[in-house]
CSV table of C-alpha atoms and ligand atoms in Angstrom, one decimal:
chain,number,residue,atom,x,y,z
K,1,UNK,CA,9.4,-28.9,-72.2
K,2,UNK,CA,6.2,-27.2,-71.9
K,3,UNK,CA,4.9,-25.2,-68.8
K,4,UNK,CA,1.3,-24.6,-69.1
K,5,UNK,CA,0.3,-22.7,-66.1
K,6,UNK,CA,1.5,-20.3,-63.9
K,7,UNK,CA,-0.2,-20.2,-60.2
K,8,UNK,CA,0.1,-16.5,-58.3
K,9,UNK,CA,-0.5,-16.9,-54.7
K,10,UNK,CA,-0.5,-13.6,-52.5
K,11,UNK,CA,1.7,-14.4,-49.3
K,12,UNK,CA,0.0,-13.3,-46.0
K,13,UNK,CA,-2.8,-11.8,-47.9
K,14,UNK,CA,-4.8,-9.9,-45.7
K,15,UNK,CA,-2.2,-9.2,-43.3
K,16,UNK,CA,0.1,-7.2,-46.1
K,17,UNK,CA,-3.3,-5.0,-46.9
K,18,UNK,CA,-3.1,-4.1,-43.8
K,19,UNK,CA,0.4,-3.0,-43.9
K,20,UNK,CA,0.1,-1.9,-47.7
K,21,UNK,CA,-2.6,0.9,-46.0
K,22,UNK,CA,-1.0,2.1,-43.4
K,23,UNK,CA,2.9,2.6,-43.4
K,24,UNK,CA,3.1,2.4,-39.7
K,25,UNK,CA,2.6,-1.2,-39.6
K,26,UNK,CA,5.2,-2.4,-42.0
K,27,UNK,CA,7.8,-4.4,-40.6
K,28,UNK,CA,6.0,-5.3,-37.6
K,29,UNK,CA,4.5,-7.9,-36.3
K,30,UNK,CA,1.0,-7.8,-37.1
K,31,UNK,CA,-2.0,-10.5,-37.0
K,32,UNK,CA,-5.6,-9.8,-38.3
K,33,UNK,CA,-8.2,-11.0,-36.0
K,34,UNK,CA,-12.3,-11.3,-36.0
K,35,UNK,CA,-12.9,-9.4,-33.3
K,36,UNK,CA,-10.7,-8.0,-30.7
K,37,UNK,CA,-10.7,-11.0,-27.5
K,38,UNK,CA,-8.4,-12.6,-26.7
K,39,UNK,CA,-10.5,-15.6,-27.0
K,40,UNK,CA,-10.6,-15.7,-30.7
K,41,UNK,CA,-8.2,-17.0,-33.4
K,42,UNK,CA,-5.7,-14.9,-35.6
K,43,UNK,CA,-7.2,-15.3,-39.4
K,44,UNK,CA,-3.4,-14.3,-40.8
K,45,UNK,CA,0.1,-13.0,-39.5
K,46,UNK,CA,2.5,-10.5,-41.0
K,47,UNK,CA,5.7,-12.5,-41.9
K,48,UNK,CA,7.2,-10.3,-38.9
K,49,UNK,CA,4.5,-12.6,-36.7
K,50,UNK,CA,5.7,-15.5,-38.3
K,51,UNK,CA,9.1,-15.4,-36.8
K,52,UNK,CA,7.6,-15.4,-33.4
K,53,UNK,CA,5.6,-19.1,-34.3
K,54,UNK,CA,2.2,-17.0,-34.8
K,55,UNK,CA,0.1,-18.2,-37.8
K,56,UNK,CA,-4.2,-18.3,-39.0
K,57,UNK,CA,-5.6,-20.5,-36.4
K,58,UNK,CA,-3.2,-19.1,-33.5
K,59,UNK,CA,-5.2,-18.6,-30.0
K,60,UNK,CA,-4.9,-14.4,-29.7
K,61,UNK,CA,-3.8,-15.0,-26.0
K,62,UNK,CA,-0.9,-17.5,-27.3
K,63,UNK,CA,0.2,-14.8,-29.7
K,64,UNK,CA,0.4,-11.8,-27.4
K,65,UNK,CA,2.2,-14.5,-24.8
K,66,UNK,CA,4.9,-15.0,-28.0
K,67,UNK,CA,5.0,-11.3,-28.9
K,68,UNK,CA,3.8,-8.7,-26.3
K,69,UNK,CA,4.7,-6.3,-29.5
K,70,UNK,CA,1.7,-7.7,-31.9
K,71,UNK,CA,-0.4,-5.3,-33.9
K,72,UNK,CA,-3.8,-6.7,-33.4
K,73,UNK,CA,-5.7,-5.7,-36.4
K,74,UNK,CA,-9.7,-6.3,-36.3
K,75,UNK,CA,-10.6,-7.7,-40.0
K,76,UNK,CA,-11.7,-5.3,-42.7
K,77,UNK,CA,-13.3,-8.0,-45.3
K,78,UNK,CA,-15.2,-5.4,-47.6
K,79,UNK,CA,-11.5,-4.0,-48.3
K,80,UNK,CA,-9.7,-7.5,-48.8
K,81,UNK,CA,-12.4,-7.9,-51.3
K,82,UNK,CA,-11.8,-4.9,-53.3
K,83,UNK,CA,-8.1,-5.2,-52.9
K,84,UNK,CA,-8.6,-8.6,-54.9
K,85,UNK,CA,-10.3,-7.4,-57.4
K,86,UNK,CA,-7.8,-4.7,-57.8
K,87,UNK,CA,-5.1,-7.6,-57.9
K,88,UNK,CA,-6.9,-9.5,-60.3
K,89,UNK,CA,-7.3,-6.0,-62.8
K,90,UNK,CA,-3.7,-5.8,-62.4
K,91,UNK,CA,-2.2,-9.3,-63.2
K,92,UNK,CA,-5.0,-9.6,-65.9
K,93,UNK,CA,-3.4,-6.8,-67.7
K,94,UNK,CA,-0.1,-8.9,-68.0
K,95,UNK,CA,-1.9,-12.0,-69.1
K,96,UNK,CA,-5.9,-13.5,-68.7
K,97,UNK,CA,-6.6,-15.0,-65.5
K,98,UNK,CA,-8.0,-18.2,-66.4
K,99,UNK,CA,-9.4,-18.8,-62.9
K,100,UNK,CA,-9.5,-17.2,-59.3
K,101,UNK,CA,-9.2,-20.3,-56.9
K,102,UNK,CA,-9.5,-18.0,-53.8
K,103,UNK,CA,-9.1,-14.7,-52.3
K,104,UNK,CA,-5.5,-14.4,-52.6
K,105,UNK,CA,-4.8,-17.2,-55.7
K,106,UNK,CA,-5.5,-17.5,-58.8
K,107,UNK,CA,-3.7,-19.5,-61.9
K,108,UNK,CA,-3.4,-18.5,-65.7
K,109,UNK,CA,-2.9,-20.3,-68.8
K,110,UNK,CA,0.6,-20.1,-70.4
K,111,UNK,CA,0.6,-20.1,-74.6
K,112,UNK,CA,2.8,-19.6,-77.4
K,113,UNK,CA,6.4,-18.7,-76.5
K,114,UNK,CA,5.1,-18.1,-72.8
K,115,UNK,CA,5.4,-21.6,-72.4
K,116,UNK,CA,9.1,-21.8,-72.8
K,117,UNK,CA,11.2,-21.0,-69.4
K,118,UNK,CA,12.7,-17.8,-69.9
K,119,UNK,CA,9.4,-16.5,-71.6
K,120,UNK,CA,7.5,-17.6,-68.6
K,121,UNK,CA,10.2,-16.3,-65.9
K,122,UNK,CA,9.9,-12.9,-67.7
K,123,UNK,CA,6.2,-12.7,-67.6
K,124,UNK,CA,6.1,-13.8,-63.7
K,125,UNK,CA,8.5,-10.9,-63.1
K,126,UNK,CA,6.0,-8.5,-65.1
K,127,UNK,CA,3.2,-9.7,-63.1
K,128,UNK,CA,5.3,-8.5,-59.6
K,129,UNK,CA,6.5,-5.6,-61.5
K,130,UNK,CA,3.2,-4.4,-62.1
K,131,UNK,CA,1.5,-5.2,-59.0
K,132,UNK,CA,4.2,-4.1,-56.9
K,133,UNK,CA,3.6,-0.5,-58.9
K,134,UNK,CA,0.0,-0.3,-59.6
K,135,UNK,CA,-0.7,-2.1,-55.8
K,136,UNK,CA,2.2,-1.8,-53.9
K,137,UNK,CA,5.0,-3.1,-52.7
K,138,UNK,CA,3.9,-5.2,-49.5
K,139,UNK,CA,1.7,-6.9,-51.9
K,140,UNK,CA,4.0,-9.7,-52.6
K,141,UNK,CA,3.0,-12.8,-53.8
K,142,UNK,CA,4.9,-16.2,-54.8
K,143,UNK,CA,4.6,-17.2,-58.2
K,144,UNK,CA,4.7,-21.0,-59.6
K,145,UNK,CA,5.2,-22.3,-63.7
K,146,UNK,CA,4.5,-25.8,-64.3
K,147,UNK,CA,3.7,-28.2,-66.5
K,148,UNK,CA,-0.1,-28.3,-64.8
K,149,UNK,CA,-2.0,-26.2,-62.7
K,150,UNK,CA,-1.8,-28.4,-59.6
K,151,UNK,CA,2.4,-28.4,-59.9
K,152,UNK,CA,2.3,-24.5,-60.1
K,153,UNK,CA,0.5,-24.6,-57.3
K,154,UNK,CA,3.6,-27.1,-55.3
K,155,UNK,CA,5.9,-24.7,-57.1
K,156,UNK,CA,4.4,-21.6,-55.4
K,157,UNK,CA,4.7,-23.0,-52.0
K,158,UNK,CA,8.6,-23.9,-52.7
K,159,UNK,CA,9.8,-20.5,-51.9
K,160,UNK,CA,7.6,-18.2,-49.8
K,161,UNK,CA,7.7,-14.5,-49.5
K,162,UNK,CA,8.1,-13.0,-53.0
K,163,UNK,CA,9.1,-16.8,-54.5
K,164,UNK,CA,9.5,-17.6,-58.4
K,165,UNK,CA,9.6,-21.2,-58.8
K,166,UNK,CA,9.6,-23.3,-61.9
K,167,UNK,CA,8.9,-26.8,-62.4
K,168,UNK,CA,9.8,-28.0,-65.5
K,169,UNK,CA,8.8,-31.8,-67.3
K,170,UNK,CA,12.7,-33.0,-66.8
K,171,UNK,CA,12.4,-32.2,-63.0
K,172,UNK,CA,10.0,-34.7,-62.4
K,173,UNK,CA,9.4,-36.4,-59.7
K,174,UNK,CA,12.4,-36.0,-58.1
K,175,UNK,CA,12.2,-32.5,-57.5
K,176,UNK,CA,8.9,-33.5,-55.4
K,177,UNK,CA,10.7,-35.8,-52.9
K,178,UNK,CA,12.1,-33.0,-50.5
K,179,UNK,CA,8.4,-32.7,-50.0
K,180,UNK,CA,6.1,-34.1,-46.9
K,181,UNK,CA,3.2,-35.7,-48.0
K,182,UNK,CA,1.2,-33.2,-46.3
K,183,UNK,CA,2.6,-30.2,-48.2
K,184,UNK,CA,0.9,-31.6,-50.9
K,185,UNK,CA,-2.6,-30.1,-51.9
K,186,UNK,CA,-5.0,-33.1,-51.4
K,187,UNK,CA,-3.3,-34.3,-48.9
K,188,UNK,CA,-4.4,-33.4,-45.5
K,189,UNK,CA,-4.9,-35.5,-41.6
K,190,UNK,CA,-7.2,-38.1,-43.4
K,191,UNK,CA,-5.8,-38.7,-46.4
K,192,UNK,CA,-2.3,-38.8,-45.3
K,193,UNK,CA,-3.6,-41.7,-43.1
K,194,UNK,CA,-4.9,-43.2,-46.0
K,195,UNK,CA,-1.6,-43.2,-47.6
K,196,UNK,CA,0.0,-44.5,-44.3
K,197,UNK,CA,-2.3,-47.5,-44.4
K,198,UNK,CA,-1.6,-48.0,-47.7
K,199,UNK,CA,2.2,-47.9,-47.0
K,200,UNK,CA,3.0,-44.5,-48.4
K,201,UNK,CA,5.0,-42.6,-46.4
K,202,UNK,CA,7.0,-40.3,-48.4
K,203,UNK,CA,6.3,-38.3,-51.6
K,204,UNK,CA,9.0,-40.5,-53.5
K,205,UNK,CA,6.9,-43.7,-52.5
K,206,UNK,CA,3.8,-41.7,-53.3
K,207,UNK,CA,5.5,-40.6,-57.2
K,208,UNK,CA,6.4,-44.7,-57.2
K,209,UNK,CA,3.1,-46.1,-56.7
K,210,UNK,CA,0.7,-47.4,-59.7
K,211,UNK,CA,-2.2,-45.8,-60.7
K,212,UNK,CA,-4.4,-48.6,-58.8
K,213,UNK,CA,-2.3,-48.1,-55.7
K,214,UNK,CA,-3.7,-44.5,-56.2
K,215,UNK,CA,-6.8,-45.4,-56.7
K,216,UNK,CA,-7.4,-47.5,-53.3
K,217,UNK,CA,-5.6,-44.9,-51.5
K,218,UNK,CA,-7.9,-42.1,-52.9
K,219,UNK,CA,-11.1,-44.9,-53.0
K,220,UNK,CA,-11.8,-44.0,-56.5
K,221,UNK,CA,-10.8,-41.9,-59.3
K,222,UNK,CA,-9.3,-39.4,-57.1
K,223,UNK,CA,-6.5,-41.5,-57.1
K,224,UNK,CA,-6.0,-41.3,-60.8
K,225,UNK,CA,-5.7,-37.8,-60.9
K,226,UNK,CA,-3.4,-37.3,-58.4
K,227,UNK,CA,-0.9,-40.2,-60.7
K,228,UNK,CA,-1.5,-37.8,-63.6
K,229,UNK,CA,-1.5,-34.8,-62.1
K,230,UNK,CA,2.4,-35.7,-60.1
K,231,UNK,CA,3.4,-36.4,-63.6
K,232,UNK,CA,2.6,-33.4,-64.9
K,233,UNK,CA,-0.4,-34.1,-67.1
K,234,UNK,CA,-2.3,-30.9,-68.0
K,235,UNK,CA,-5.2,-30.7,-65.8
K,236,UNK,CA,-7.9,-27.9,-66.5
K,237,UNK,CA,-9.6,-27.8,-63.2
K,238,UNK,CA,-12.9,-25.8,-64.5
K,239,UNK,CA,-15.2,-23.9,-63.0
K,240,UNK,CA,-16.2,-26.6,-61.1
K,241,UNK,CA,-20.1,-26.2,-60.1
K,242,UNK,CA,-20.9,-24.8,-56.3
K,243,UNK,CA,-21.3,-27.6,-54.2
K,244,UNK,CA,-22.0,-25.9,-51.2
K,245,UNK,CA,-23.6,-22.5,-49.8
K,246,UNK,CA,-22.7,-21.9,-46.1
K,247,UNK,CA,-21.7,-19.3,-43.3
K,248,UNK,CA,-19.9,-20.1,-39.7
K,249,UNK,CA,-19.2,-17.6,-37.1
K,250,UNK,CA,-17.4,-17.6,-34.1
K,251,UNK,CA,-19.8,-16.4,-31.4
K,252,UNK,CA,-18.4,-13.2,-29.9
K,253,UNK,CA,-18.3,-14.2,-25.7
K,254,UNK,CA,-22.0,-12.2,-25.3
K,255,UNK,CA,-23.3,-14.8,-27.4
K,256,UNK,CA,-21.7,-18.2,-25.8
K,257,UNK,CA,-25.0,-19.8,-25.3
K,258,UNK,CA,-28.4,-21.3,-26.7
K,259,UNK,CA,-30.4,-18.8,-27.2
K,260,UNK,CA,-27.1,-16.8,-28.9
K,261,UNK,CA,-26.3,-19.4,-31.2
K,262,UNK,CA,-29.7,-19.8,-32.1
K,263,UNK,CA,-29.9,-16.3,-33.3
K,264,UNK,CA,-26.6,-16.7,-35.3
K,265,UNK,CA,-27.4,-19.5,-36.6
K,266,UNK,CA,-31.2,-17.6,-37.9
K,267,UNK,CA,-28.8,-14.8,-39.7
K,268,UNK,CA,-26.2,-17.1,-40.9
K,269,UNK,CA,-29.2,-19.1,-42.7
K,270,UNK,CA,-30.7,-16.0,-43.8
K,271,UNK,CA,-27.6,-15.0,-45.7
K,272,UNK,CA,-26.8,-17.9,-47.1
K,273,UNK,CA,-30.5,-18.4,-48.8
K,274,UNK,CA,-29.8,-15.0,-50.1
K,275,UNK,CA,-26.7,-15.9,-51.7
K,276,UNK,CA,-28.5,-19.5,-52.8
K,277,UNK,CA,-31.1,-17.1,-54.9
K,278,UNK,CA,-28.9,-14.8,-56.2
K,279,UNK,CA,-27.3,-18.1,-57.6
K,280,UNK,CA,-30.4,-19.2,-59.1
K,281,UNK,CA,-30.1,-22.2,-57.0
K,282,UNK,CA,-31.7,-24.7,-54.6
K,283,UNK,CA,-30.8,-27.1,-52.0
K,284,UNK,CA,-31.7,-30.5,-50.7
K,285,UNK,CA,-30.1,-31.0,-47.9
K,286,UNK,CA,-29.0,-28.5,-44.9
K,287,UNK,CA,-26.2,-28.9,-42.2
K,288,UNK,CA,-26.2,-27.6,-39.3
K,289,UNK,CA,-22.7,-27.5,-36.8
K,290,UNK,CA,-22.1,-26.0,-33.6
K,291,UNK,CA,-18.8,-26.7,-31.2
K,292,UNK,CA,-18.5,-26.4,-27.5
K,293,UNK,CA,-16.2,-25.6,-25.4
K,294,UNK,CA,-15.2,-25.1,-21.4
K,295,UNK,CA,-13.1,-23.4,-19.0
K,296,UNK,CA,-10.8,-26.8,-18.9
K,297,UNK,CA,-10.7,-26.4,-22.8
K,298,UNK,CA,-12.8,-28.9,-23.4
K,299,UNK,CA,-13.9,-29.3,-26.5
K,300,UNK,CA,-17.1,-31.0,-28.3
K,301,UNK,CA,-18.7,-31.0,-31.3
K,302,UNK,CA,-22.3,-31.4,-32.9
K,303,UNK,CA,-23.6,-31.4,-36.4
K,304,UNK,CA,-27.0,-32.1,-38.1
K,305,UNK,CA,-28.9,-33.0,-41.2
K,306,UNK,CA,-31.6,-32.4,-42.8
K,307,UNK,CA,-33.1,-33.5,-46.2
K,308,UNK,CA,-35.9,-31.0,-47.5
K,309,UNK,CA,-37.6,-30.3,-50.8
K,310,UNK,CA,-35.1,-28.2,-52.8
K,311,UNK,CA,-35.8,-24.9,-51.8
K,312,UNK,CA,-34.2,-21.8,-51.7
K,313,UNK,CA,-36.3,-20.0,-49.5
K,314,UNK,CA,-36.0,-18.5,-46.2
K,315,UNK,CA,-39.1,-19.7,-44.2
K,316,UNK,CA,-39.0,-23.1,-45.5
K,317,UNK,CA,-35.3,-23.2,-44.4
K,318,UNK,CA,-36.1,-21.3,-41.4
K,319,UNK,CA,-38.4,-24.1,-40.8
K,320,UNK,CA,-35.6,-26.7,-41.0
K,321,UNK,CA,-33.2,-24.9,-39.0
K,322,UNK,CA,-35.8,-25.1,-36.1
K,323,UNK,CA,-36.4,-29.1,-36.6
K,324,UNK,CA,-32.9,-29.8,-36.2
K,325,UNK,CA,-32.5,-27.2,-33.3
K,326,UNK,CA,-35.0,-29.5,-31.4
K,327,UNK,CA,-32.2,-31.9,-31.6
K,328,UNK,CA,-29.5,-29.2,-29.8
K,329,UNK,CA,-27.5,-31.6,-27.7
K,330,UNK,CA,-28.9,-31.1,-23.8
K,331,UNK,CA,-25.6,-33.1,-22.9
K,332,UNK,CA,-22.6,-33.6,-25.0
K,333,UNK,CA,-21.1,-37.0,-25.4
K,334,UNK,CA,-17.5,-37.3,-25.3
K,335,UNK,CA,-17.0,-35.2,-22.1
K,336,UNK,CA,-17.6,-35.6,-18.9
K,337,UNK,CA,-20.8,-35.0,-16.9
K,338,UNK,CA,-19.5,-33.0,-14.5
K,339,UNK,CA,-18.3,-30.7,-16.9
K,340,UNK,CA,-21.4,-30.5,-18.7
K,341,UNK,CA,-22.7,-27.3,-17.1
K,342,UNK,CA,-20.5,-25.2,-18.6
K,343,UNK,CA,-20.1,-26.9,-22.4
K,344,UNK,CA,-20.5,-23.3,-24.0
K,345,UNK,CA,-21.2,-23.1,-28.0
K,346,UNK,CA,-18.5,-20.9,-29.1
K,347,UNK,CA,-19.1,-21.7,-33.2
K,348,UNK,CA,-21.8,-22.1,-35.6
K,349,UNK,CA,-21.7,-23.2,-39.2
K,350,UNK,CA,-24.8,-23.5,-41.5
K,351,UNK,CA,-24.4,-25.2,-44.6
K,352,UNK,CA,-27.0,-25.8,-47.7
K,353,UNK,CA,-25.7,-28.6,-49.7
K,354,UNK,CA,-27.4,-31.3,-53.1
K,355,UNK,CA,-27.4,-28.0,-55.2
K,356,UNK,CA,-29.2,-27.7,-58.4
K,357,UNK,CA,-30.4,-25.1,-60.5
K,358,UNK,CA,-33.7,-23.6,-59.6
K,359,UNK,CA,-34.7,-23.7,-63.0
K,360,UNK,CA,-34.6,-27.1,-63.2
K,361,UNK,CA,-36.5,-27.8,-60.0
K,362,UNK,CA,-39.9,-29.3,-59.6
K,363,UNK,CA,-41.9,-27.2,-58.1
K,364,UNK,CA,-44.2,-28.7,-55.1
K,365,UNK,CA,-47.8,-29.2,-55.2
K,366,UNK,CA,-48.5,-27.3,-52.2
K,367,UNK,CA,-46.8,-24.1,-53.4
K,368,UNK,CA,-48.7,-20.9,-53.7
K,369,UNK,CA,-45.4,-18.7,-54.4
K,370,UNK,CA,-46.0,-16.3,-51.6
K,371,UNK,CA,-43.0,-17.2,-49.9
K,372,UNK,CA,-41.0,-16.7,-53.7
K,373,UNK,CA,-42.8,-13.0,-54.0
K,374,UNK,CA,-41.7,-12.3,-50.2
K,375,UNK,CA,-38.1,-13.2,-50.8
K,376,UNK,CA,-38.0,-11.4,-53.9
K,377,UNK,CA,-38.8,-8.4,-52.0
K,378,UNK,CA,-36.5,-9.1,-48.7
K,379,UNK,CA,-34.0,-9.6,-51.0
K,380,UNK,CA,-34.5,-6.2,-53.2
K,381,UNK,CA,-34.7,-4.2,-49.7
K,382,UNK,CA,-31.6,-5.5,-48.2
K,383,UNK,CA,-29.5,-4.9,-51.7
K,384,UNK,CA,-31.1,-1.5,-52.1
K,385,UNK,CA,-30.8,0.1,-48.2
K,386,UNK,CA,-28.4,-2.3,-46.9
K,387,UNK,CA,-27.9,-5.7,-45.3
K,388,UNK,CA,-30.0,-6.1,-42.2
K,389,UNK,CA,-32.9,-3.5,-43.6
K,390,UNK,CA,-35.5,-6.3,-43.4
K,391,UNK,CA,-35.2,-9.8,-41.8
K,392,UNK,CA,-36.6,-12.5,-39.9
K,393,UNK,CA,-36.7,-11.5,-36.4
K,394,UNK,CA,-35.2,-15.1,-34.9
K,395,UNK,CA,-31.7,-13.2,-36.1
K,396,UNK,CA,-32.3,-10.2,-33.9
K,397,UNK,CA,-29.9,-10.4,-31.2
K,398,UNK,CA,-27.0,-11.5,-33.8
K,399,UNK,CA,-27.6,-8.9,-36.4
K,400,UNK,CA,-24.4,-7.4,-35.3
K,401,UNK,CA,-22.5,-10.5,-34.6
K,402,UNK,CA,-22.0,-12.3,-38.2
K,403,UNK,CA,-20.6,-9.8,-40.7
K,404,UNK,CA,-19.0,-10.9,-43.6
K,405,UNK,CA,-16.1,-12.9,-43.5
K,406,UNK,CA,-14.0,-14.4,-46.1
K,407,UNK,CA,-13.3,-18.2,-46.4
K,408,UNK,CA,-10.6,-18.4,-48.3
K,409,UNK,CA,-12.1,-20.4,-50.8
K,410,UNK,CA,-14.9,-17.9,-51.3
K,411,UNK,CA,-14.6,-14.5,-52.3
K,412,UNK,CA,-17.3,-12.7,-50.8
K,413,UNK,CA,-20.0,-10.4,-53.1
K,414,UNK,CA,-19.6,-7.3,-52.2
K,415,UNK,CA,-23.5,-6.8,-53.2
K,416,UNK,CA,-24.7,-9.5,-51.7
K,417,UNK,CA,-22.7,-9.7,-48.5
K,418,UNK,CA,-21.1,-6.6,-47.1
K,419,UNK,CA,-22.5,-5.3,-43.6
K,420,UNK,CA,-20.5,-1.7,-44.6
K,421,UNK,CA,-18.6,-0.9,-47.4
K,422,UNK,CA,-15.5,0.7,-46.3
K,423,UNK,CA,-13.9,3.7,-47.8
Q,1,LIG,MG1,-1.6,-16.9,-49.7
């Protein structure tokens, strides 16, 4: 039967850069960190780092405790950005990309006689062949053909590093059921509690149940997709519109308080209205979250919004960011008031959400433009002499402390966001 898509997903992306540059780190265990404290979280481990339980999201502390051996590696983002679109170059010269879905995946479109098995096994070998020789070889990647985009996607998490899986129209569902529900895409704390309360436990009941089963789990059409989608429908999952335009920093320890987070929070909201404009967008709605923490490992959280008049500037969002900072949490709920004192903010994420093209915006009444001509101007300095040229002095303190980091969902501009370019 046919296989329409074929999913390429980079294993331990920016931890094999790391070892692709420099040959001393190969075969070792290696994590890629924010900044070198032991406080913060690995962002991605070696395979080597695997075997000792380390993984993104590991406490640096933990990992050393599990291997005293660890190559701490402080993140080079400019560089994971050029390696991708080096990655991309390469693959696209064995057959178009028809979409990059984050820093280290992306899926193309199978046709013609590609969509037969062999065809499409050969043509995934090509694709390693050619990036392990125009790349390198610790750039290895697991490769998925299915039916859909979303099965190539299960396929390339069936065999990880360096995998080749195919999932073909007569596997279906069955070759699903050795699956958890969670190692499903979709399918994450919440939803799988949906499911639960719905009495889904397993992937088998989940390929069993109707499309309206589906669509209670899901609360709406979601669930619909998801029946289509496990049966291997072909799903073209376009270049869905941005729904979001945000930054979040861990604050280095020099930071850990109010007035620190408050300047991050000033240069995370500044970058982010630069990306908005150099979208031609504008938002309605900002978000503001910060989380606490305290020697006893406490932790607490806090969020905040804010409607506004879509804007994409910086002083009306500055503006916004200090209305909801009136509301910074003087006590926490959830924890205890003795431990209140020392509630430290240790992470702040800014978010600009209700996007919609600035061209199609009302301006307001009350507008004289200045603000437009000003940002115009902040924004020409900064991509002409370099990110922090000109700004608003709230971010002072933090200029140094937010450089570019990569969501994996979002592949940073190099133009718009890099602090330093590296060699
Ligand atoms: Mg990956």
């Amino acid at each position: 039967m046919t296989l329409r898509a074929l999913y390429i997903d980079f294993n331990a992306y920016f931890a094999s850069v790391e070892q692709q540059l420099q040959p001393a780190w190969r075969g070792r265990p290696l994590a890629v960190v924010p900044m070198l404290t032991d406080t913060t979280c690995c962002i991605a481990a070696s395979y080597e780092a695997r075997a000792f339980g380390i993984k993104t999201g590991t406490l640096v502390r933990e990992a050393r405790q599990r291997c005293p051996d660890l190559v701490l590696v402080p993140a080079r983002p400019a560089l994971y950005v050029q390696w991708h679109h080096k990655l991309v170059t390469l693959v696209e010269s064995c057959v178009h990309v028809n979409q990059v879905r984050s820093i280290d995946e992306m899926w193309c479109a199978l046709s013609g006689r590609d969509q037969q098995r062999d065809r499409a096994v050969q043509l995934a070998q090509s694709i390693k062949h050619t990036i392990a020789a125009g790349g390198g070889p610790y750039l290895r990647s697991s490769i998925g053909i299915a039916p859909n985009v979303y099965l190539a996607k299960v396929a390339s998490n069936l065999q990880k590093p360096d995998g080749l899986s195919v999932i073909e129209q007569h596997d279906l569902p069955e070759v699903l059921y050795a699956l958890k529900l969670r190692d499903l895409n979709g399918i994450g704390t919440r939803m799988e509690a949906r499911l639960l309360a719905c009495g889904i436990e397993t992937v088998q009941q989940l390929c069993a149940a109707t499309p309206e089963q589906l669509r209670v789990a899901w609360r709406g059409i979601a669930g619909q997709l998801m029946y289509d989608r496990l049966r291997g429908k072909f799903d073209t999952p376009g270049n869905s519109q941005r729904s979001s335009v945000g930054h979040s920093h861990v604050l280095p320890p020099h930071l850990r308080h109010e007035p620190g987070a408050w300047a991050v929070a000033n240069r995370l909201l500044q970058k982010a209205a630069m990306r908005l404009r150099a979208y031609h967008l504008v938002a309605s709605r900002f978000c503001l979250t910060l989380k606490f923490r305290n020697h006893q490992g406490q932790r607490a959280g806090w969020s905040e919004e804010v409607a506004l008049d879509a804007t994409a500037e910086t002083r009306s969002l500055l503006q916004v960011l200090q209305l909801a900072w009136h509301r910074y949490p003087r006590l926490i709920s959830g924890t205890r008031r003795s431990s209140q004192q020392d509630m430290q903010p240790f992470f702040v994420a800014v978010t600009l959400v209700q996007l919609s093209s600035a061209a199609s915006c009302t301006r307001s009444l009350f507008d004289d433009n200045h603000c437009g001509r000003l940002d115009q101007a902040l924004d020409h300095l900064n991509l002409k002499y370099g990110k922090g040229t000109i700004y608003f002095g709230a971010a002072h303190s933090a200029l140094q402390a937010a450089p570019m980091r990569i969501a994996f969902s979002h592949i940073p501009d190099l133009d718009l966001e890099a602090d330093q370019i590296l060699d």
